[in-house]
Short mmCIF file of C-alpha atoms in Angstrom, two decimals:
data_model
loop_
_atom_site.label_atom_id
_atom_site.label_comp_id
_atom_site.label_asym_id
_atom_site.label_seq_id
_atom_site.Cartn_x
_atom_site.Cartn_y
_atom_site.Cartn_z
CA MET A 191 5.38 0.14 -22.72
CA SER A 192 4.81 3.13 -20.42
CA SER A 193 4.62 6.58 -21.96
CA PRO A 194 7.37 9.16 -21.29
CA PRO A 195 6.88 11.16 -18.07
CA LYS A 196 5.00 14.42 -18.64
CA VAL A 197 6.65 17.68 -17.61
CA LEU A 198 4.73 20.92 -17.16
CA VAL A 199 6.88 23.84 -18.30
CA THR A 200 5.67 27.26 -17.19
CA GLY A 201 6.86 30.26 -19.18
CA SER A 202 7.08 28.12 -22.34
CA SER A 203 7.16 31.19 -24.58
CA GLY A 204 10.28 32.57 -22.90
CA HIS A 205 13.95 31.80 -23.44
CA LEU A 206 14.40 28.91 -21.04
CA GLY A 207 10.85 27.67 -21.49
CA LYS A 208 11.34 27.45 -25.23
CA ALA A 209 14.67 25.66 -24.76
CA LEU A 210 12.99 23.10 -22.51
CA MET A 211 10.07 22.58 -24.88
CA LEU A 212 12.52 21.99 -27.75
CA THR A 213 14.74 19.51 -25.93
CA LEU A 214 12.98 17.63 -23.13
CA SER A 215 11.76 14.93 -25.52
CA HIS A 216 15.41 14.09 -26.23
CA TYR A 217 15.84 13.39 -22.52
CA GLY A 218 12.87 11.02 -22.46
CA PHE A 219 10.15 13.41 -21.27
CA THR A 220 6.96 14.76 -22.83
CA PRO A 221 6.74 18.54 -22.23
CA THR A 222 3.58 20.58 -22.13
CA GLY A 223 3.81 24.35 -21.88
CA ILE A 224 1.80 27.17 -20.35
CA ASP A 225 2.40 30.89 -20.71
CA ILE A 226 0.55 34.18 -20.69
CA LYS A 227 1.97 34.81 -24.16
CA PRO A 228 1.01 32.55 -27.10
CA SER A 229 3.77 30.82 -29.05
CA PRO A 230 4.11 27.75 -31.29
CA LEU A 231 5.45 25.78 -28.30
CA THR A 232 2.86 26.92 -25.75
CA THR A 233 0.09 24.37 -25.23
CA HIS A 234 -2.23 26.49 -23.07
CA VAL A 235 -2.40 30.27 -22.66
CA GLY A 236 -3.13 31.66 -19.23
CA THR A 237 -1.61 33.34 -16.20
CA ILE A 238 -0.20 31.43 -13.25
CA ALA A 239 -1.57 34.23 -11.06
CA ASP A 240 -5.04 32.76 -11.72
CA PRO A 241 -5.53 29.79 -9.36
CA ASP A 242 -8.46 28.48 -11.40
CA PHE A 243 -6.35 28.31 -14.56
CA VAL A 244 -3.52 26.57 -12.71
CA SER A 245 -5.92 24.11 -11.09
CA SER A 246 -7.49 23.28 -14.46
CA VAL A 247 -4.08 22.41 -15.89
CA PHE A 248 -3.47 19.82 -13.17
CA THR A 249 -7.01 18.45 -12.84
CA THR A 250 -8.57 18.63 -16.29
CA LEU A 251 -6.06 19.40 -19.02
CA HIS A 252 -3.07 17.38 -17.80
CA PRO A 253 -3.86 15.35 -14.68
CA ASP A 254 -0.91 13.08 -15.51
CA VAL A 255 1.80 15.73 -14.96
CA GLU A 256 4.71 14.14 -13.06
CA TYR A 257 7.20 17.01 -13.02
CA VAL A 258 7.01 20.81 -13.00
CA ILE A 259 9.72 23.15 -14.22
CA HIS A 260 8.63 26.63 -13.23
CA THR A 261 10.40 29.25 -15.36
CA ALA A 262 7.55 31.78 -15.69
CA THR A 263 8.39 35.07 -14.04
CA LEU A 264 8.40 38.81 -14.34
CA HIS A 265 12.05 39.68 -15.00
CA LYS A 266 14.21 42.63 -14.08
CA PRO A 267 13.41 44.46 -17.38
CA HIS A 268 9.72 44.37 -16.38
CA ILE A 269 10.43 46.75 -13.50
CA CYS A 270 9.92 49.61 -15.95
CA SER A 271 6.59 48.31 -17.27
CA HIS A 272 4.93 46.50 -14.34
CA THR A 273 3.94 47.41 -10.79
CA LYS A 274 5.19 45.87 -7.58
CA ALA A 275 1.76 44.27 -7.22
CA ASP A 276 2.24 42.64 -10.63
CA PHE A 277 5.55 41.18 -9.50
CA ILE A 278 3.99 39.83 -6.31
CA ALA A 279 1.05 38.32 -8.21
CA THR A 280 3.22 36.52 -10.76
CA ASN A 281 6.43 35.71 -8.93
CA ILE A 282 5.07 34.87 -5.49
CA THR A 283 1.34 34.09 -5.76
CA GLY A 284 1.81 32.35 -9.11
CA THR A 285 4.52 30.15 -7.63
CA LEU A 286 2.30 29.31 -4.65
CA ASN A 287 -0.59 28.41 -6.98
CA LEU A 288 1.64 25.97 -8.85
CA LEU A 289 3.06 24.46 -5.66
CA GLU A 290 -0.37 23.89 -4.14
CA ALA A 291 -1.71 22.37 -7.35
CA SER A 292 1.34 20.09 -7.45
CA VAL A 293 0.70 18.92 -3.89
CA ALA A 294 -3.00 18.40 -4.58
CA ARG A 295 -2.48 16.36 -7.75
CA GLN A 296 -3.61 12.79 -7.16
CA GLY A 297 -0.54 10.56 -7.20
CA GLY A 298 1.71 13.53 -6.55
CA VAL A 299 4.24 15.48 -8.57
CA LYS A 300 7.64 13.80 -8.32
CA THR A 301 9.76 16.97 -8.41
CA PHE A 302 9.03 20.69 -8.59
CA VAL A 303 11.91 22.67 -10.10
CA PHE A 304 11.87 26.41 -9.46
CA ILE A 305 14.05 28.63 -11.63
CA SER A 306 15.47 31.49 -9.61
CA THR A 307 18.34 33.84 -10.35
CA THR A 308 21.79 34.77 -9.07
CA SER A 309 20.84 38.42 -9.45
CA ALA A 310 18.69 37.96 -6.34
CA PHE A 311 21.92 38.03 -4.32
CA GLY A 312 21.74 41.77 -4.99
CA GLY A 313 23.92 43.80 -2.67
CA SER A 314 25.93 40.71 -1.68
CA LEU A 315 27.34 40.42 -5.19
CA THR A 316 29.74 43.29 -5.53
CA ALA A 317 32.79 44.54 -3.73
CA GLY A 318 33.87 48.12 -4.22
CA PRO A 319 37.02 49.03 -6.16
CA GLY A 320 40.14 48.09 -4.26
CA LEU A 321 38.48 45.09 -2.61
CA PRO A 322 38.86 41.41 -3.59
CA ALA A 323 36.23 39.84 -5.81
CA VAL A 324 33.35 38.28 -3.83
CA TRP A 325 33.06 34.50 -3.93
CA ILE A 326 29.37 33.60 -4.32
CA ASP A 327 28.17 30.19 -3.24
CA GLU A 328 25.00 28.88 -1.61
CA GLY A 329 26.13 30.10 1.81
CA VAL A 330 26.00 33.78 0.83
CA VAL A 331 22.95 35.60 2.22
CA PRO A 332 21.03 37.49 -0.52
CA LYS A 333 20.44 41.23 -0.20
CA PRO A 334 17.90 41.98 -2.97
CA LYS A 335 18.09 45.46 -4.47
CA ASN A 336 14.78 45.62 -6.37
CA VAL A 337 11.30 44.09 -6.51
CA TYR A 338 12.48 41.40 -8.90
CA GLY A 339 15.05 40.13 -6.42
CA VAL A 340 12.69 40.48 -3.46
CA THR A 341 9.96 38.44 -5.14
CA LYS A 342 12.32 35.72 -6.37
CA ILE A 343 13.79 35.24 -2.89
CA SER A 344 10.28 35.28 -1.40
CA ALA A 345 9.19 32.64 -3.91
CA GLU A 346 12.19 30.50 -2.91
CA ASP A 347 11.01 30.74 0.69
CA VAL A 348 7.50 29.72 -0.33
CA CYS A 349 8.99 26.71 -2.10
CA GLU A 350 10.84 25.69 1.05
CA LEU A 351 7.74 26.16 3.21
CA VAL A 352 5.59 23.96 0.98
CA ASN A 353 8.37 21.37 0.84
CA LYS A 354 8.55 21.20 4.63
CA GLU A 355 4.79 21.07 5.09
CA SER A 356 3.96 18.58 2.33
CA GLY A 357 7.13 16.66 1.51
CA LEU A 358 6.89 17.75 -2.14
CA PRO A 359 10.41 17.40 -3.59
CA VAL A 360 11.53 20.90 -4.58
CA VAL A 361 14.77 21.99 -6.22
CA VAL A 362 15.63 25.69 -6.60
CA LEU A 363 18.09 26.55 -9.35
CA ARG A 364 19.63 30.02 -9.12
CA THR A 365 20.83 30.48 -12.67
CA SER A 366 23.42 33.01 -13.76
CA ARG A 367 22.90 34.99 -16.96
CA PHE A 368 22.10 32.98 -20.08
CA PHE A 369 20.04 35.52 -22.03
CA PRO A 370 21.30 36.53 -25.49
CA GLU A 371 20.54 40.24 -25.15
CA GLY A 372 23.32 42.74 -24.62
CA ASP A 373 24.45 43.68 -21.12
CA ASP A 374 22.09 46.03 -19.28
CA ASP A 375 25.09 48.01 -18.01
CA GLU A 376 25.91 50.65 -20.61
CA GLU A 377 29.57 50.92 -19.57
CA ARG A 378 30.17 47.16 -19.79
CA ARG A 379 28.21 46.95 -23.05
CA GLY A 380 30.33 49.66 -24.61
CA SER A 381 33.67 48.37 -23.35
CA MET A 382 33.99 45.51 -25.85
CA GLY A 383 32.13 43.41 -28.41
CA ASP A 384 29.17 41.28 -27.33
CA ASP A 385 30.83 37.92 -28.04
CA ASN A 386 34.02 39.09 -26.33
CA LEU A 387 32.12 40.01 -23.16
CA LYS A 388 29.92 36.91 -23.07
CA VAL A 389 32.87 34.54 -23.49
CA LEU A 390 34.63 36.26 -20.59
CA GLU A 391 31.49 35.94 -18.47
CA LEU A 392 31.59 32.16 -18.90
CA GLY A 393 34.62 32.30 -16.62
CA TYR A 394 32.68 33.66 -13.65
CA ARG A 395 29.01 34.69 -14.21
CA ARG A 396 27.38 33.08 -17.28
CA VAL A 397 25.94 29.72 -18.30
CA ASP A 398 24.82 28.40 -21.67
CA ILE A 399 21.09 27.75 -21.95
CA ALA A 400 21.76 24.12 -22.96
CA ASP A 401 23.54 23.59 -19.64
CA VAL A 402 20.58 25.12 -17.78
CA VAL A 403 18.33 22.55 -19.48
CA GLY A 404 20.74 19.85 -18.36
CA ALA A 405 20.55 21.16 -14.79
CA CYS A 406 16.74 21.06 -14.90
CA VAL A 407 16.84 17.42 -16.00
CA LYS A 408 19.26 16.51 -13.22
CA ALA A 409 17.08 18.36 -10.71
CA MET A 410 14.00 16.37 -11.77
CA GLU A 411 15.88 13.09 -11.47
CA LYS A 412 17.61 13.82 -8.16
CA GLY A 413 14.87 15.76 -6.34
CA PRO A 414 13.17 12.86 -4.53
CA GLY A 415 16.51 11.53 -3.27
CA LEU A 416 17.86 14.78 -1.84
CA LYS A 417 18.03 15.23 1.91
CA GLY A 418 14.65 16.55 2.95
CA LYS A 419 13.63 16.34 -0.71
CA TRP A 420 14.97 19.88 -0.97
CA GLY A 421 17.93 21.57 -2.59
CA LYS A 422 19.06 25.04 -3.68
CA TYR A 423 21.86 25.41 -6.21
CA ILE A 424 23.77 28.00 -8.20
CA ILE A 425 23.84 27.07 -11.88
CA SER A 426 26.71 28.78 -13.69
CA ALA A 427 29.52 27.58 -15.91
CA PRO A 428 32.36 26.36 -13.67
CA THR A 429 34.62 29.27 -12.83
CA VAL A 430 38.20 29.25 -14.06
CA PHE A 431 39.33 31.00 -10.88
CA LYS A 432 40.42 29.50 -7.57
CA ARG A 433 39.03 30.52 -4.20
CA GLU A 434 42.31 31.98 -3.06
CA GLU A 435 42.85 35.44 -1.59
CA VAL A 436 45.68 36.20 -4.00
CA VAL A 437 43.43 35.37 -6.96
CA LEU A 438 40.43 37.34 -5.66
CA LYS A 439 42.67 40.35 -5.05
CA GLY A 440 44.17 39.90 -8.51
CA LEU A 441 40.70 40.04 -10.06
CA ASP A 442 40.31 43.50 -8.58
CA ARG A 443 43.72 44.72 -9.79
CA ASP A 444 44.04 43.09 -13.22
CA ALA A 445 41.43 40.50 -14.15
CA GLY A 446 43.07 39.88 -17.53
CA GLU A 447 46.21 38.55 -15.90
CA GLU A 448 44.17 36.18 -13.77
CA TYR A 449 42.36 34.85 -16.87
CA CYS A 450 45.70 34.22 -18.58
CA LYS A 451 47.13 32.48 -15.53
CA ALA A 452 44.04 30.30 -15.21
CA VAL A 453 43.62 29.21 -18.85
CA GLU A 454 46.60 28.36 -21.00
CA GLY A 455 46.47 29.93 -24.44
CA ALA A 456 43.74 32.44 -23.59
CA ARG A 457 46.01 35.45 -24.12
CA GLU A 458 47.08 34.31 -27.61
CA VAL A 459 43.52 33.54 -28.69
CA PHE A 460 42.20 36.89 -27.48
CA GLU A 461 45.06 38.82 -29.06
CA GLY A 462 44.54 36.98 -32.35
CA LYS A 463 40.88 37.90 -32.29
CA GLY A 464 41.55 41.49 -31.29
CA TRP A 465 39.57 40.94 -28.10
CA LYS A 466 40.04 42.59 -24.72
CA PHE A 467 40.05 41.26 -21.19
CA LEU A 468 38.00 42.76 -18.40
CA LYS A 469 39.96 45.13 -16.24
CA ARG A 470 38.12 44.04 -13.12
CA VAL A 471 35.90 41.15 -12.00
CA ASP A 472 33.85 41.88 -8.87
CA ARG A 473 32.24 38.49 -8.17
CA VAL A 474 32.72 34.80 -8.90
CA TYR A 475 29.86 32.29 -8.96
CA ASP A 476 30.68 28.85 -7.57
CA SER A 477 28.42 26.09 -8.96
CA ASP A 478 30.35 23.17 -7.47
CA LEU A 479 27.51 22.12 -5.13
CA ALA A 480 25.26 21.38 -8.13
CA ARG A 481 28.01 19.24 -9.60
CA ARG A 482 28.46 17.29 -6.37
CA GLU A 483 24.84 16.84 -5.30
CA LEU A 484 22.95 16.81 -8.62
CA GLY A 485 25.67 15.24 -10.76
CA TRP A 486 25.36 18.20 -13.14
CA GLU A 487 28.27 18.82 -15.49
CA ALA A 488 28.41 21.95 -17.62
CA VAL A 489 29.53 21.40 -21.21
CA TYR A 490 29.85 25.00 -22.37
CA THR A 491 32.76 26.28 -20.33
CA PHE A 492 35.16 29.18 -20.76
CA GLU A 493 37.94 26.76 -21.71
CA ARG A 494 35.76 25.21 -24.40
CA ALA A 495 34.79 28.64 -25.71
CA VAL A 496 38.46 29.68 -26.04
CA LYS A 497 39.14 26.49 -28.00
CA LYS A 498 36.18 27.09 -30.32
CA VAL A 499 37.15 30.71 -30.92
CA LYS A 500 40.66 29.59 -31.81
CA GLU A 501 39.19 27.12 -34.31
CA GLY A 502 36.94 29.80 -35.80
CA LYS A 503 33.80 27.98 -34.64
CA ASP A 504 30.75 29.11 -32.71
CA TRP A 505 31.39 28.93 -28.97
CA ARG A 506 27.68 28.75 -28.12
CA SER A 507 25.44 25.71 -28.06
CA GLU A 508 23.32 24.93 -31.09
CA LEU A 509 20.29 25.33 -28.80
CA THR A 510 21.18 28.98 -28.17
CA GLY A 511 20.70 29.67 -31.87
CA ARG A 512 17.44 27.74 -32.01
CA VAL A 513 15.97 29.71 -29.11
CA GLY A 514 17.15 33.08 -30.45
CA LYS A 515 16.35 36.49 -29.00
CA LEU A 516 12.77 36.65 -27.75
CA GLY A 517 12.71 39.83 -25.71
CA TYR A 518 10.36 40.14 -22.75
CA HIS A 519 6.56 40.15 -22.91
CA ASP A 520 4.75 43.40 -22.17
CA MET A 521 1.58 41.81 -20.83
CA PHE A 522 0.63 40.94 -17.27
#
């Protein structure tokens, strides 16, 4: 009997990395984790910015790696604690180191999954007050607003370059927000309770971490069969809104009414809980391409969350609780 395929998870001490390390065995894989920060689930400690460390992982420590899920990154909160050079070293050079080691591995890596972010769309995301909500799909051109967005988009481009030059199957997943921390916008954070806000976000800009894991698994499986062995996908809970001008304009005028039109019973559940609706929604993430091309199906939807809230049950996945709040490392 052959052993389960081995998956290298970078950033194994972070939120998504931890989720992958906890669950990949249930999908029939054997995960091994690397991170700059030690943790009970991190197999080897080191920085992906060091090509010698990365090379040793593929040639000496784990020469049998068949898949890579690259979650390691400097995040937006690191802008206050790290330099632009740090971001370039980790997010761009580190990604290139992993890609080149994947190409060089004897026998080849079957799929390289790069975790990117919807926040890299930057200036393309928001419409000013009085304008319809912006519909965000894979055809929207990113306009990064900070070094985090710039380096994530640059790393995506490096992924595509290596894919074209080597034929390495690469799948880029632009994930919407799945972190458990409170919103970084003080006004939004203070407008309503944390659960209230996060449930609403499932309707247009959030995804449960368990569904991100599911997307990673689908990406590994489908990567070699994609056209050009390449794909780039938004990963967000399916929106409850339709791509219709009247709806997008309604989200600018009175988002609460659009929620209630879209999901039967939402108004009653929110009123019973004493929850509010957002006054305005400025963007809508469309993850339908991932459903069609990867066969990914999100489980933790807005509709499901409303049902669970009505029943007095937790609307999150069990995995969300297991991962917990980890914060962001302060080391380079």
